[in-house]
CSV table of C-alpha atoms in Angstrom, one decimal:
chain,number,residue,atom,x,y,z
A,1059,UNK,CA,-31.7,48.9,8.1
A,1060,UNK,CA,-30.9,46.3,10.7
A,1061,UNK,CA,-31.4,47.0,14.4
A,1062,UNK,CA,-28.4,47.7,16.6
A,1063,UNK,CA,-28.9,46.9,20.3
A,1064,UNK,CA,-26.3,48.0,22.9
A,1065,UNK,CA,-26.9,45.9,26.1
A,1066,UNK,CA,-26.6,48.4,28.9
A,1067,UNK,CA,-27.1,46.0,31.8
A,1068,UNK,CA,-25.0,46.9,34.9
A,1069,UNK,CA,-23.6,43.4,35.3
A,1070,UNK,CA,-22.5,43.4,31.6
A,1071,UNK,CA,-20.8,46.8,32.1
A,1072,UNK,CA,-19.1,45.5,35.3
A,1073,UNK,CA,-17.8,42.4,33.7
A,1074,UNK,CA,-16.7,44.1,30.5
A,1075,UNK,CA,-14.4,46.4,32.6
A,1076,UNK,CA,-12.7,43.2,33.9
A,1077,UNK,CA,-11.9,41.9,30.5
A,1078,UNK,CA,-10.8,45.4,29.3
A,1079,UNK,CA,-8.1,45.5,32.0
A,1080,UNK,CA,-4.7,44.5,30.6
A,1081,UNK,CA,-3.9,42.9,34.0
A,1082,UNK,CA,-6.7,40.3,33.7
A,1083,UNK,CA,-5.1,36.9,33.2
A,1084,UNK,CA,-6.2,34.2,30.7
A,1085,UNK,CA,-8.2,32.1,33.2
A,1086,UNK,CA,-10.3,35.0,34.5
A,1087,UNK,CA,-10.6,36.5,31.0
A,1088,UNK,CA,-12.0,33.3,29.6
A,1089,UNK,CA,-14.4,32.9,32.6
A,1090,UNK,CA,-15.8,36.4,32.4
A,1091,UNK,CA,-16.3,36.2,28.6
A,1092,UNK,CA,-18.4,33.2,29.3
A,1093,UNK,CA,-20.4,35.1,31.9
A,1094,UNK,CA,-20.9,38.1,29.6
A,1095,UNK,CA,-22.1,35.8,26.8
A,1096,UNK,CA,-24.6,34.2,29.1
A,1097,UNK,CA,-26.0,37.6,30.1
A,1098,UNK,CA,-26.1,38.7,26.5
A,1099,UNK,CA,-28.0,35.5,25.6
A,1100,UNK,CA,-30.6,36.3,28.1
A,1101,UNK,CA,-31.2,39.7,26.5
A,1102,UNK,CA,-30.9,38.6,22.8
A,1103,UNK,CA,-33.6,35.9,23.4
A,1104,UNK,CA,-36.3,38.2,24.8
A,1105,UNK,CA,-38.4,37.9,21.6
A,1106,UNK,CA,-38.2,34.1,21.2
A,1107,UNK,CA,-41.7,32.6,20.7
A,1108,UNK,CA,-43.5,30.7,23.4
A,1109,UNK,CA,-46.5,28.4,23.4
A,1110,UNK,CA,-48.7,27.5,26.3
A,1111,UNK,CA,-49.4,24.0,27.6
A,1112,UNK,CA,-51.0,22.5,30.6
A,1113,UNK,CA,-48.9,21.0,33.4
A,1114,UNK,CA,-49.5,19.8,36.9
A,1115,UNK,CA,-47.6,21.0,39.9
A,1116,UNK,CA,-47.5,19.0,43.1
A,1117,UNK,CA,-50.7,21.0,44.1
A,1118,UNK,CA,-52.7,21.6,41.0
A,1119,UNK,CA,-52.9,22.1,37.2
A,1120,UNK,CA,-51.5,25.3,35.7
A,1121,UNK,CA,-50.3,26.8,32.5
A,1122,UNK,CA,-46.7,26.2,31.5
A,1123,UNK,CA,-44.7,27.8,28.6
A,1124,UNK,CA,-42.1,26.3,26.2
A,1125,UNK,CA,-40.1,27.6,23.4
A,1126,UNK,CA,-41.7,27.1,20.0
A,1127,UNK,CA,-40.9,28.3,16.4
A,1128,UNK,CA,-37.7,27.5,14.6
A,1129,UNK,CA,-34.8,25.7,16.3
A,1130,UNK,CA,-31.7,27.6,17.2
A,1131,UNK,CA,-28.1,27.4,15.9
A,1132,UNK,CA,-24.9,29.0,17.3
A,1133,UNK,CA,-22.1,29.7,14.8
A,1134,UNK,CA,-18.9,31.0,16.4
A,1135,UNK,CA,-16.3,32.6,14.2
A,1136,UNK,CA,-13.0,30.8,15.0
A,1137,UNK,CA,-11.1,31.1,17.0
A,1138,UNK,CA,-12.3,33.9,19.4
A,1139,UNK,CA,-15.9,33.1,18.9
A,1140,UNK,CA,-15.4,29.8,20.8
A,1141,UNK,CA,-15.1,31.8,24.0
A,1142,UNK,CA,-18.8,32.7,23.8
A,1143,UNK,CA,-20.2,29.3,23.1
A,1144,UNK,CA,-20.4,27.8,26.6
A,1145,UNK,CA,-22.2,30.9,28.0
A,1146,UNK,CA,-24.8,30.7,25.2
A,1147,UNK,CA,-25.2,26.9,25.5
A,1148,UNK,CA,-25.8,27.2,29.2
A,1149,UNK,CA,-29.2,28.8,28.4
A,1150,UNK,CA,-29.8,27.2,25.0
A,1151,UNK,CA,-28.6,23.6,25.6
A,1152,UNK,CA,-30.5,22.2,22.6
A,1153,UNK,CA,-29.0,24.6,20.1
A,1154,UNK,CA,-26.7,23.0,17.5
A,1155,UNK,CA,-23.2,24.5,17.0
A,1156,UNK,CA,-21.5,25.1,13.6
A,1157,UNK,CA,-18.1,26.6,13.1
A,1158,UNK,CA,-16.7,29.1,10.6
A,1159,UNK,CA,-12.9,29.6,10.7
A,1160,UNK,CA,-11.1,32.8,9.6
A,1161,UNK,CA,-7.9,34.6,10.5
A,1162,UNK,CA,-6.8,38.2,9.7
A,1163,UNK,CA,-4.0,38.8,7.3
A,1164,UNK,CA,-1.8,41.3,9.1
A,1165,UNK,CA,-0.6,42.8,5.9
A,1166,UNK,CA,-4.0,43.4,4.1
A,1167,UNK,CA,-6.1,43.4,7.4
A,1168,UNK,CA,-8.6,41.2,5.4
A,1169,UNK,CA,-10.2,38.0,6.7
A,1170,UNK,CA,-8.9,34.7,5.2
A,1171,UNK,CA,-11.5,31.9,5.5
A,1172,UNK,CA,-10.0,28.4,6.2
A,1173,UNK,CA,-12.9,26.2,7.7
A,1174,UNK,CA,-16.6,25.8,7.6
A,1175,UNK,CA,-18.7,23.0,9.3
A,1176,UNK,CA,-22.4,23.6,9.8
A,1177,UNK,CA,-25.3,21.5,10.9
A,1178,UNK,CA,-27.1,19.8,8.0
A,1179,UNK,CA,-30.4,21.7,8.9
A,1180,UNK,CA,-28.7,25.0,9.4
A,1181,UNK,CA,-31.1,26.6,6.9
A,1182,UNK,CA,-34.0,25.7,9.1
A,1183,UNK,CA,-32.7,27.4,12.2
A,1184,UNK,CA,-32.5,30.8,13.7
A,1185,UNK,CA,-28.7,31.5,13.7
A,1186,UNK,CA,-26.7,33.4,16.3
A,1187,UNK,CA,-23.3,34.3,14.9
A,1188,UNK,CA,-20.8,34.8,17.7
A,1189,UNK,CA,-17.6,36.9,17.6
A,1190,UNK,CA,-16.3,38.9,20.6
A,1191,UNK,CA,-14.9,41.7,18.4
A,1192,UNK,CA,-16.6,43.5,15.6
A,1193,UNK,CA,-13.8,45.6,14.1
A,1194,UNK,CA,-13.8,46.2,10.4
A,1195,UNK,CA,-16.7,43.8,9.9
A,1196,UNK,CA,-14.9,41.7,7.3
A,1197,UNK,CA,-15.0,38.4,9.2
A,1198,UNK,CA,-18.6,38.8,10.2
A,1199,UNK,CA,-19.5,39.7,6.7
A,1200,UNK,CA,-17.8,36.6,5.2
A,1201,UNK,CA,-19.5,34.4,7.9
A,1202,UNK,CA,-22.9,35.8,7.2
A,1203,UNK,CA,-22.4,35.4,3.5
A,1204,UNK,CA,-21.5,31.7,4.0
A,1205,UNK,CA,-24.6,31.2,6.1
A,1206,UNK,CA,-26.8,32.8,3.5
A,1207,UNK,CA,-25.3,30.6,0.8
A,1208,UNK,CA,-26.5,27.7,2.9
A,1209,UNK,CA,-30.0,29.1,2.9
A,1210,UNK,CA,-30.1,30.7,6.3
A,1211,UNK,CA,-32.9,33.4,6.5
A,1212,UNK,CA,-32.8,34.4,10.2
A,1213,UNK,CA,-29.4,35.5,11.4
A,1214,UNK,CA,-28.3,37.7,14.3
A,1215,UNK,CA,-24.8,38.9,15.1
A,1216,UNK,CA,-23.7,38.9,18.7
A,1217,UNK,CA,-20.5,40.7,19.6
A,1218,UNK,CA,-19.1,41.9,23.0
A,1219,UNK,CA,-17.2,44.9,21.7
A,1220,UNK,CA,-17.9,46.7,18.4
A,1221,UNK,CA,-16.4,49.6,16.5
A,1222,UNK,CA,-18.7,52.0,14.7
A,1223,UNK,CA,-17.0,51.2,11.4
A,1224,UNK,CA,-17.8,47.5,11.8
A,1225,UNK,CA,-21.4,48.1,12.7
A,1226,UNK,CA,-21.9,50.3,9.7
A,1227,UNK,CA,-20.2,47.9,7.4
A,1228,UNK,CA,-22.5,45.0,8.5
A,1229,UNK,CA,-25.6,47.2,8.3
A,1230,UNK,CA,-24.7,48.3,4.7
A,1231,UNK,CA,-23.9,44.7,3.6
A,1232,UNK,CA,-26.6,42.9,5.6
A,1233,UNK,CA,-29.6,45.2,6.4
A,1234,UNK,CA,-31.5,42.1,7.4
A,1235,UNK,CA,-29.1,41.0,10.2
A,1236,UNK,CA,-29.7,42.5,13.7
A,1237,UNK,CA,-26.6,43.3,15.8
A,1238,UNK,CA,-26.3,42.9,19.5
A,1239,UNK,CA,-23.2,44.3,21.4
A,1240,UNK,CA,-22.2,44.8,25.0
A,1241,UNK,CA,-20.3,48.0,24.1
A,1242,UNK,CA,-20.0,50.3,21.1
A,1243,UNK,CA,-16.4,51.7,21.3
A,1244,UNK,CA,-14.9,54.8,19.8
A,1245,UNK,CA,-13.1,53.9,16.7
A,1246,UNK,CA,-10.6,51.6,14.9
A,1247,UNK,CA,-6.8,52.1,15.1
A,1248,UNK,CA,-4.6,52.4,12.0
A,1249,UNK,CA,-4.0,48.6,12.4
A,1250,UNK,CA,-7.8,47.9,12.6
A,1251,UNK,CA,-7.9,47.2,16.4
A,1252,UNK,CA,-10.9,48.5,18.3
A,1253,UNK,CA,-10.2,51.5,20.6
A,1254,UNK,CA,-10.3,51.5,23.6
A,1255,UNK,CA,-11.2,47.8,23.0
A,1256,UNK,CA,-9.7,44.9,25.0
A,1257,UNK,CA,-6.8,43.8,22.8
A,1258,UNK,CA,-6.8,40.6,20.8
A,1259,UNK,CA,-9.6,38.5,22.2
A,1260,UNK,CA,-8.3,35.3,20.7
A,1261,UNK,CA,-4.9,35.7,22.2
A,1262,UNK,CA,-6.3,36.7,25.6
A,1263,UNK,CA,-8.7,33.7,25.6
A,1264,UNK,CA,-6.2,31.1,24.7
A,1265,UNK,CA,-3.0,32.6,26.2
A,1266,UNK,CA,-1.2,33.1,22.9
A,1267,UNK,CA,0.8,36.2,22.0
C-alpha cells in the first residue's frame, strides 16, 4: 500500500485557511496556492538523494552537497494543477514540466482527457503529479495511468486538499504511488466536491465561474 503523508506544518495550515475562505480573491488565492506548493515541495523532497563533493569557501576547503540520482519532472493536471507549478519550480528550477489536460463531465462526474504533452525523457525522471484537489481520484488515476504507459516508474501525487474517497481510490489503483496532501478533508458531496474543501480550485485560480 502506498504511503499517505499529511503535511502538518503550521505555515501550511495557516495559508490553507486563507484559500478556504470564500472571501479570498483571485489574486491572493493564486499567490497563496503558490506559497503552499513551495512549502509542500520542501517537505516532499526530504528523501532526495545527495552526494558529497569538495568545494572551497573564501576561507578554506569544505564538504558540499548536491542532488544526485534521477532527474525530476513536474506534471500538473490542467488546469488547476498549473497553480502549483511556480511554487515547485522555485525550489526545483531544473525540473522539466509536462502537462496532462482533463475536465470533469458534470453529468457523469468522470474525467475527460483532452491533452498530453510530456518531456521526451519522462520515463527517466522522478515524477511529481500536481493537482490541488483530490476528490474522486478519477483525474489523478488517468494521469498516473498515462505516465505509466510512457514508462514512468517513480511517481508521487501532490495535492493540497484531499477527500478520503480519492485517497483510497488512488491507493487501490496505484499502491506504488505515494500521496502527499496539506489536508485530508471530511468527505465528498453528492456532486463530488470536497467538504469542507475550498470550492473549485480552477475557477478560484483563474477567476472563472
